[in-house]
């Protein structure tokens, strides 16, 4: 009986520590500011699936001339993807289709982009989209910016 209580207590403690580390990691990512919630679907074919599969929930952070994208459900301290401003080409903007509405946040707008030849989709709120497009257009003089 004592052993069962001890094991249960250790399991509960490990779960609480895991949740604390998730929260701490997110705070450290957001500490420098310029972050927004952003789901990502990488390497999407031309006729992208509208079934809601492939979306990964994350947090994006502006860092000079690039966007650093972190998975939310990860302990990794480094960004999973880095998108260079000069390499991002916005192709299209759309509302979530079909089951995407269930896979994404309720107010999400989907932005279809090309980044160094890779087709990707970013889903973010309308406010985050406004900031993202302003950041793209605020490139230093002489840099190529492609916003549809």
mmCIF file with all atom_site columns, C-alpha atoms in Angstrom:
data_model
loop_
_atom_site.group_PDB
_atom_site.id
_atom_site.type_symbol
_atom_site.label_atom_id
_atom_site.label_alt_id
_atom_site.label_comp_id
_atom_site.label_asym_id
_atom_site.label_entity_id
_atom_site.label_seq_id
_atom_site.pdbx_PDB_ins_code
_atom_site.Cartn_x
_atom_site.Cartn_y
_atom_site.Cartn_z
_atom_site.occupancy
_atom_site.B_iso_or_equiv
_atom_site.pdbx_formal_charge
_atom_site.auth_seq_id
_atom_site.auth_comp_id
_atom_site.auth_asym_id
_atom_site.auth_atom_id
_atom_site.pdbx_PDB_model_num
ATOM 1   C CA . UNK A 1 1   ? 0.000   0.000  0.000   1.00 0.00 ? 1   UNK A CA 1
ATOM 2   C CA . UNK A 1 2   ? 2.793   2.391  0.926   1.00 0.00 ? 2   UNK A CA 1
ATOM 3   C CA . UNK A 1 3   ? 4.665   1.496  -2.257  1.00 0.00 ? 3   UNK A CA 1
ATOM 4   C CA . UNK A 1 4   ? 1.557   2.224  -4.382  1.00 0.00 ? 4   UNK A CA 1
ATOM 5   C CA . UNK A 1 5   ? 1.146   5.630  -2.707  1.00 0.00 ? 5   UNK A CA 1
ATOM 6   C CA . UNK A 1 6   ? 4.826   6.411  -3.217  1.00 0.00 ? 6   UNK A CA 1
ATOM 7   C CA . UNK A 1 7   ? 4.706   5.457  -6.911  1.00 0.00 ? 7   UNK A CA 1
ATOM 8   C CA . UNK A 1 8   ? 1.496   7.480  -7.406  1.00 0.00 ? 8   UNK A CA 1
ATOM 9   C CA . UNK A 1 9   ? 3.079   10.485 -5.728  1.00 0.00 ? 9   UNK A CA 1
ATOM 10  C CA . UNK A 1 10  ? 6.184   10.233 -7.929  1.00 0.00 ? 10  UNK A CA 1
ATOM 11  C CA . UNK A 1 11  ? 4.032   9.996  -11.077 1.00 0.00 ? 11  UNK A CA 1
ATOM 12  C CA . UNK A 1 12  ? 1.979   13.044 -10.068 1.00 0.00 ? 12  UNK A CA 1
ATOM 13  C CA . UNK A 1 13  ? 5.185   14.945 -9.275  1.00 0.00 ? 13  UNK A CA 1
ATOM 14  C CA . UNK A 1 14  ? 6.694   14.052 -12.667 1.00 0.00 ? 14  UNK A CA 1
ATOM 15  C CA . UNK A 1 15  ? 3.546   15.208 -14.474 1.00 0.00 ? 15  UNK A CA 1
ATOM 16  C CA . UNK A 1 16  ? 3.587   18.516 -12.576 1.00 0.00 ? 16  UNK A CA 1
ATOM 17  C CA . UNK A 1 17  ? 7.293   19.047 -13.325 1.00 0.00 ? 17  UNK A CA 1
ATOM 18  C CA . UNK A 1 18  ? 6.642   18.298 -17.021 1.00 0.00 ? 18  UNK A CA 1
ATOM 19  C CA . UNK A 1 19  ? 3.829   20.850 -17.157 1.00 0.00 ? 19  UNK A CA 1
ATOM 20  C CA . UNK A 1 20  ? 5.973   23.402 -15.335 1.00 0.00 ? 20  UNK A CA 1
ATOM 21  C CA . UNK A 1 21  ? 8.803   22.936 -17.842 1.00 0.00 ? 21  UNK A CA 1
ATOM 22  C CA . UNK A 1 22  ? 6.348   23.438 -20.766 1.00 0.00 ? 22  UNK A CA 1
ATOM 23  C CA . UNK A 1 23  ? 5.191   26.719 -19.211 1.00 0.00 ? 23  UNK A CA 1
ATOM 24  C CA . UNK A 1 24  ? 8.726   27.842 -18.395 1.00 0.00 ? 24  UNK A CA 1
ATOM 25  C CA . UNK A 1 25  ? 9.902   27.117 -21.945 1.00 0.00 ? 25  UNK A CA 1
ATOM 26  C CA . UNK A 1 26  ? 7.056   29.163 -23.404 1.00 0.00 ? 26  UNK A CA 1
ATOM 27  C CA . UNK A 1 27  ? 7.847   32.067 -21.066 1.00 0.00 ? 27  UNK A CA 1
ATOM 28  C CA . UNK A 1 28  ? 11.505  31.965 -22.112 1.00 0.00 ? 28  UNK A CA 1
ATOM 29  C CA . UNK A 1 29  ? 10.509  31.986 -25.805 1.00 0.00 ? 29  UNK A CA 1
ATOM 30  C CA . UNK A 1 30  ? 8.170   34.936 -25.248 1.00 0.00 ? 30  UNK A CA 1
ATOM 31  C CA . UNK A 1 31  ? 10.595  36.835 -23.009 1.00 0.00 ? 31  UNK A CA 1
ATOM 32  C CA . UNK A 1 32  ? 12.194  38.789 -25.836 1.00 0.00 ? 32  UNK A CA 1
ATOM 33  C CA . UNK A 1 33  ? 8.777   39.822 -27.200 1.00 0.00 ? 33  UNK A CA 1
ATOM 34  C CA . UNK A 1 34  ? 7.486   39.737 -30.753 1.00 0.00 ? 34  UNK A CA 1
ATOM 35  C CA . UNK A 1 35  ? 5.768   36.352 -30.470 1.00 0.00 ? 35  UNK A CA 1
ATOM 36  C CA . UNK A 1 36  ? 2.437   35.113 -31.782 1.00 0.00 ? 36  UNK A CA 1
ATOM 37  C CA . UNK A 1 37  ? 0.533   31.826 -31.952 1.00 0.00 ? 37  UNK A CA 1
ATOM 38  C CA . UNK A 1 38  ? 1.060   30.270 -35.355 1.00 0.00 ? 38  UNK A CA 1
ATOM 39  C CA . UNK A 1 39  ? 0.216   26.806 -36.645 1.00 0.00 ? 39  UNK A CA 1
ATOM 40  C CA . UNK A 1 40  ? 2.401   25.448 -39.438 1.00 0.00 ? 40  UNK A CA 1
ATOM 41  C CA . UNK A 1 41  ? 1.958   22.870 -42.174 1.00 0.00 ? 41  UNK A CA 1
ATOM 42  C CA . UNK A 1 42  ? 5.270   22.186 -43.962 1.00 0.00 ? 42  UNK A CA 1
ATOM 43  C CA . UNK A 1 43  ? 5.888   20.896 -47.498 1.00 0.00 ? 43  UNK A CA 1
ATOM 44  C CA . UNK A 1 44  ? 2.262   21.080 -48.624 1.00 0.00 ? 44  UNK A CA 1
ATOM 45  C CA . UNK A 1 45  ? 1.451   19.817 -52.156 1.00 0.00 ? 45  UNK A CA 1
ATOM 46  C CA . UNK A 1 46  ? -0.157  22.194 -54.711 1.00 0.00 ? 46  UNK A CA 1
ATOM 47  C CA . UNK A 1 47  ? -3.607  20.769 -54.013 1.00 0.00 ? 47  UNK A CA 1
ATOM 48  C CA . UNK A 1 48  ? -3.183  20.895 -50.241 1.00 0.00 ? 48  UNK A CA 1
ATOM 49  C CA . UNK A 1 49  ? -5.328  18.575 -48.125 1.00 0.00 ? 49  UNK A CA 1
ATOM 50  C CA . UNK A 1 50  ? -8.378  20.178 -46.531 1.00 0.00 ? 50  UNK A CA 1
ATOM 51  C CA . UNK A 1 51  ? -8.707  17.357 -44.014 1.00 0.00 ? 51  UNK A CA 1
ATOM 52  C CA . UNK A 1 52  ? -6.952  19.192 -41.199 1.00 0.00 ? 52  UNK A CA 1
ATOM 53  C CA . UNK A 1 53  ? -3.995  16.786 -41.126 1.00 0.00 ? 53  UNK A CA 1
ATOM 54  C CA . UNK A 1 54  ? -0.413  17.954 -40.917 1.00 0.00 ? 54  UNK A CA 1
ATOM 55  C CA . UNK A 1 55  ? -0.989  21.086 -38.849 1.00 0.00 ? 55  UNK A CA 1
ATOM 56  C CA . UNK A 1 56  ? 1.370   21.581 -35.915 1.00 0.00 ? 56  UNK A CA 1
ATOM 57  C CA . UNK A 1 57  ? 0.542   24.137 -33.246 1.00 0.00 ? 57  UNK A CA 1
ATOM 58  C CA . UNK A 1 58  ? 3.383   26.478 -32.409 1.00 0.00 ? 58  UNK A CA 1
ATOM 59  C CA . UNK A 1 59  ? 4.670   29.870 -31.403 1.00 0.00 ? 59  UNK A CA 1
ATOM 60  C CA . UNK A 1 60  ? 6.508   32.126 -33.835 1.00 0.00 ? 60  UNK A CA 1
ATOM 61  C CA . UNK A 1 61  ? 8.971   34.813 -32.810 1.00 0.00 ? 61  UNK A CA 1
ATOM 62  C CA . UNK A 1 62  ? 10.350  37.706 -34.828 1.00 0.00 ? 62  UNK A CA 1
ATOM 63  C CA . UNK A 1 63  ? 14.138  37.808 -34.681 1.00 0.00 ? 63  UNK A CA 1
ATOM 64  C CA . UNK A 1 64  ? 15.694  40.461 -36.914 1.00 0.00 ? 64  UNK A CA 1
ATOM 65  C CA . UNK A 1 65  ? 15.212  39.288 -40.530 1.00 0.00 ? 65  UNK A CA 1
ATOM 66  C CA . UNK A 1 66  ? 13.740  35.888 -39.746 1.00 0.00 ? 66  UNK A CA 1
ATOM 67  C CA . UNK A 1 67  ? 10.860  34.180 -38.027 1.00 0.00 ? 67  UNK A CA 1
ATOM 68  C CA . UNK A 1 68  ? 11.727  31.458 -35.532 1.00 0.00 ? 68  UNK A CA 1
ATOM 69  C CA . UNK A 1 69  ? 8.979   28.859 -35.163 1.00 0.00 ? 69  UNK A CA 1
ATOM 70  C CA . UNK A 1 70  ? 8.780   26.655 -32.066 1.00 0.00 ? 70  UNK A CA 1
ATOM 71  C CA . UNK A 1 71  ? 6.508   23.652 -31.523 1.00 0.00 ? 71  UNK A CA 1
ATOM 72  C CA . UNK A 1 72  ? 4.319   24.173 -28.477 1.00 0.00 ? 72  UNK A CA 1
ATOM 73  C CA . UNK A 1 73  ? 4.435   20.544 -27.328 1.00 0.00 ? 73  UNK A CA 1
ATOM 74  C CA . UNK A 1 74  ? 8.191   20.123 -27.224 1.00 0.00 ? 74  UNK A CA 1
ATOM 75  C CA . UNK A 1 75  ? 10.983  20.568 -24.729 1.00 0.00 ? 75  UNK A CA 1
ATOM 76  C CA . UNK A 1 76  ? 13.480  21.667 -27.396 1.00 0.00 ? 76  UNK A CA 1
ATOM 77  C CA . UNK A 1 77  ? 15.033  25.052 -26.607 1.00 0.00 ? 77  UNK A CA 1
ATOM 78  C CA . UNK A 1 78  ? 15.777  25.787 -30.269 1.00 0.00 ? 78  UNK A CA 1
ATOM 79  C CA . UNK A 1 79  ? 13.282  26.695 -32.985 1.00 0.00 ? 79  UNK A CA 1
ATOM 80  C CA . UNK A 1 80  ? 12.037  23.865 -35.188 1.00 0.00 ? 80  UNK A CA 1
ATOM 81  C CA . UNK A 1 81  ? 11.918  26.094 -38.317 1.00 0.00 ? 81  UNK A CA 1
ATOM 82  C CA . UNK A 1 82  ? 13.512  29.383 -39.272 1.00 0.00 ? 82  UNK A CA 1
ATOM 83  C CA . UNK A 1 83  ? 11.981  31.423 -42.068 1.00 0.00 ? 83  UNK A CA 1
ATOM 84  C CA . UNK A 1 84  ? 14.157  34.108 -43.659 1.00 0.00 ? 84  UNK A CA 1
ATOM 85  C CA . UNK A 1 85  ? 12.254  37.287 -44.559 1.00 0.00 ? 85  UNK A CA 1
ATOM 86  C CA . UNK A 1 86  ? 13.896  37.624 -47.987 1.00 0.00 ? 86  UNK A CA 1
ATOM 87  C CA . UNK A 1 87  ? 12.943  34.026 -48.865 1.00 0.00 ? 87  UNK A CA 1
ATOM 88  C CA . UNK A 1 88  ? 9.249   34.175 -47.929 1.00 0.00 ? 88  UNK A CA 1
ATOM 89  C CA . UNK A 1 89  ? 6.846   34.580 -50.824 1.00 0.00 ? 89  UNK A CA 1
ATOM 90  C CA . UNK A 1 90  ? 3.160   34.925 -49.937 1.00 0.00 ? 90  UNK A CA 1
ATOM 91  C CA . UNK A 1 91  ? 1.011   33.187 -52.554 1.00 0.00 ? 91  UNK A CA 1
ATOM 92  C CA . UNK A 1 92  ? -2.496  33.256 -51.161 1.00 0.00 ? 92  UNK A CA 1
ATOM 93  C CA . UNK A 1 93  ? -4.644  33.992 -48.136 1.00 0.00 ? 93  UNK A CA 1
ATOM 94  C CA . UNK A 1 94  ? -7.714  31.907 -47.275 1.00 0.00 ? 94  UNK A CA 1
ATOM 95  C CA . UNK A 1 95  ? -10.060 30.786 -44.533 1.00 0.00 ? 95  UNK A CA 1
ATOM 96  C CA . UNK A 1 96  ? -9.724  27.298 -43.041 1.00 0.00 ? 96  UNK A CA 1
ATOM 97  C CA . UNK A 1 97  ? -11.468 24.623 -45.123 1.00 0.00 ? 97  UNK A CA 1
ATOM 98  C CA . UNK A 1 98  ? -13.342 21.522 -43.940 1.00 0.00 ? 98  UNK A CA 1
ATOM 99  C CA . UNK A 1 99  ? -11.759 19.819 -40.954 1.00 0.00 ? 99  UNK A CA 1
ATOM 100 C CA . UNK A 1 100 ? -9.083  22.511 -40.766 1.00 0.00 ? 100 UNK A CA 1
ATOM 101 C CA . UNK A 1 101 ? -11.576 24.533 -38.736 1.00 0.00 ? 101 UNK A CA 1
ATOM 102 C CA . UNK A 1 102 ? -11.284 21.885 -36.009 1.00 0.00 ? 102 UNK A CA 1
ATOM 103 C CA . UNK A 1 103 ? -7.482  21.610 -36.236 1.00 0.00 ? 103 UNK A CA 1
ATOM 104 C CA . UNK A 1 104 ? -6.788  25.355 -36.017 1.00 0.00 ? 104 UNK A CA 1
ATOM 105 C CA . UNK A 1 105 ? -7.615  28.118 -33.574 1.00 0.00 ? 105 UNK A CA 1
ATOM 106 C CA . UNK A 1 106 ? -11.113 29.552 -33.989 1.00 0.00 ? 106 UNK A CA 1
ATOM 107 C CA . UNK A 1 107 ? -10.143 32.888 -35.570 1.00 0.00 ? 107 UNK A CA 1
ATOM 108 C CA . UNK A 1 108 ? -7.323  31.566 -37.769 1.00 0.00 ? 108 UNK A CA 1
ATOM 109 C CA . UNK A 1 109 ? -6.502  32.793 -41.264 1.00 0.00 ? 109 UNK A CA 1
ATOM 110 C CA . UNK A 1 110 ? -4.371  30.528 -43.471 1.00 0.00 ? 110 UNK A CA 1
ATOM 111 C CA . UNK A 1 111 ? -1.491  32.046 -45.406 1.00 0.00 ? 111 UNK A CA 1
ATOM 112 C CA . UNK A 1 112 ? 0.001   29.940 -48.222 1.00 0.00 ? 112 UNK A CA 1
ATOM 113 C CA . UNK A 1 113 ? 3.681   30.723 -48.751 1.00 0.00 ? 113 UNK A CA 1
ATOM 114 C CA . UNK A 1 114 ? 6.818   29.583 -50.513 1.00 0.00 ? 114 UNK A CA 1
ATOM 115 C CA . UNK A 1 115 ? 10.064  29.546 -48.567 1.00 0.00 ? 115 UNK A CA 1
ATOM 116 C CA . UNK A 1 116 ? 13.204  28.597 -50.476 1.00 0.00 ? 116 UNK A CA 1
ATOM 117 C CA . UNK A 1 117 ? 11.160  26.433 -52.844 1.00 0.00 ? 117 UNK A CA 1
ATOM 118 C CA . UNK A 1 118 ? 9.154   24.710 -50.087 1.00 0.00 ? 118 UNK A CA 1
ATOM 119 C CA . UNK A 1 119 ? 5.413   25.284 -50.025 1.00 0.00 ? 119 UNK A CA 1
ATOM 120 C CA . UNK A 1 120 ? 4.076   25.849 -46.522 1.00 0.00 ? 120 UNK A CA 1
ATOM 121 C CA . UNK A 1 121 ? 0.970   27.113 -44.789 1.00 0.00 ? 121 UNK A CA 1
ATOM 122 C CA . UNK A 1 122 ? 0.836   29.342 -41.746 1.00 0.00 ? 122 UNK A CA 1
ATOM 123 C CA . UNK A 1 123 ? -2.340  29.775 -39.704 1.00 0.00 ? 123 UNK A CA 1
ATOM 124 C CA . UNK A 1 124 ? -2.611  32.742 -37.364 1.00 0.00 ? 124 UNK A CA 1
ATOM 125 C CA . UNK A 1 125 ? -5.115  35.244 -36.036 1.00 0.00 ? 125 UNK A CA 1
ATOM 126 C CA . UNK A 1 126 ? -6.115  38.269 -38.080 1.00 0.00 ? 126 UNK A CA 1
ATOM 127 C CA . UNK A 1 127 ? -4.090  40.553 -35.776 1.00 0.00 ? 127 UNK A CA 1
ATOM 128 C CA . UNK A 1 128 ? -0.990  38.362 -36.079 1.00 0.00 ? 128 UNK A CA 1
ATOM 129 C CA . UNK A 1 129 ? -1.446  38.286 -39.856 1.00 0.00 ? 129 UNK A CA 1
ATOM 130 C CA . UNK A 1 130 ? -1.489  42.093 -39.999 1.00 0.00 ? 130 UNK A CA 1
ATOM 131 C CA . UNK A 1 131 ? 1.744   42.220 -38.018 1.00 0.00 ? 131 UNK A CA 1
ATOM 132 C CA . UNK A 1 132 ? 3.342   39.466 -40.120 1.00 0.00 ? 132 UNK A CA 1
ATOM 133 C CA . UNK A 1 133 ? 2.539   41.200 -43.420 1.00 0.00 ? 133 UNK A CA 1
ATOM 134 C CA . UNK A 1 134 ? 3.784   44.533 -42.045 1.00 0.00 ? 134 UNK A CA 1
ATOM 135 C CA . UNK A 1 135 ? 7.020   42.830 -40.965 1.00 0.00 ? 135 UNK A CA 1
ATOM 136 C CA . UNK A 1 136 ? 7.426   41.331 -44.455 1.00 0.00 ? 136 UNK A CA 1
ATOM 137 C CA . UNK A 1 137 ? 6.886   44.686 -46.150 1.00 0.00 ? 137 UNK A CA 1
ATOM 138 C CA . UNK A 1 138 ? 9.243   46.479 -43.752 1.00 0.00 ? 138 UNK A CA 1
ATOM 139 C CA . UNK A 1 139 ? 12.275  44.782 -45.270 1.00 0.00 ? 139 UNK A CA 1
ATOM 140 C CA . UNK A 1 140 ? 15.357  46.977 -45.604 1.00 0.00 ? 140 UNK A CA 1
ATOM 141 C CA . UNK A 1 141 ? 15.782  48.793 -48.929 1.00 0.00 ? 141 UNK A CA 1
ATOM 142 C CA . UNK A 1 142 ? 17.053  46.599 -51.720 1.00 0.00 ? 142 UNK A CA 1
ATOM 143 C CA . UNK A 1 143 ? 15.563  43.360 -50.381 1.00 0.00 ? 143 UNK A CA 1
ATOM 144 C CA . UNK A 1 144 ? 13.010  41.520 -52.466 1.00 0.00 ? 144 UNK A CA 1
ATOM 145 C CA . UNK A 1 145 ? 9.614   41.110 -50.777 1.00 0.00 ? 145 UNK A CA 1
ATOM 146 C CA . UNK A 1 146 ? 6.793   39.122 -52.388 1.00 0.00 ? 146 UNK A CA 1
ATOM 147 C CA . UNK A 1 147 ? 3.409   39.746 -50.823 1.00 0.00 ? 147 UNK A CA 1
ATOM 148 C CA . UNK A 1 148 ? 0.315   38.787 -52.785 1.00 0.00 ? 148 UNK A CA 1
#
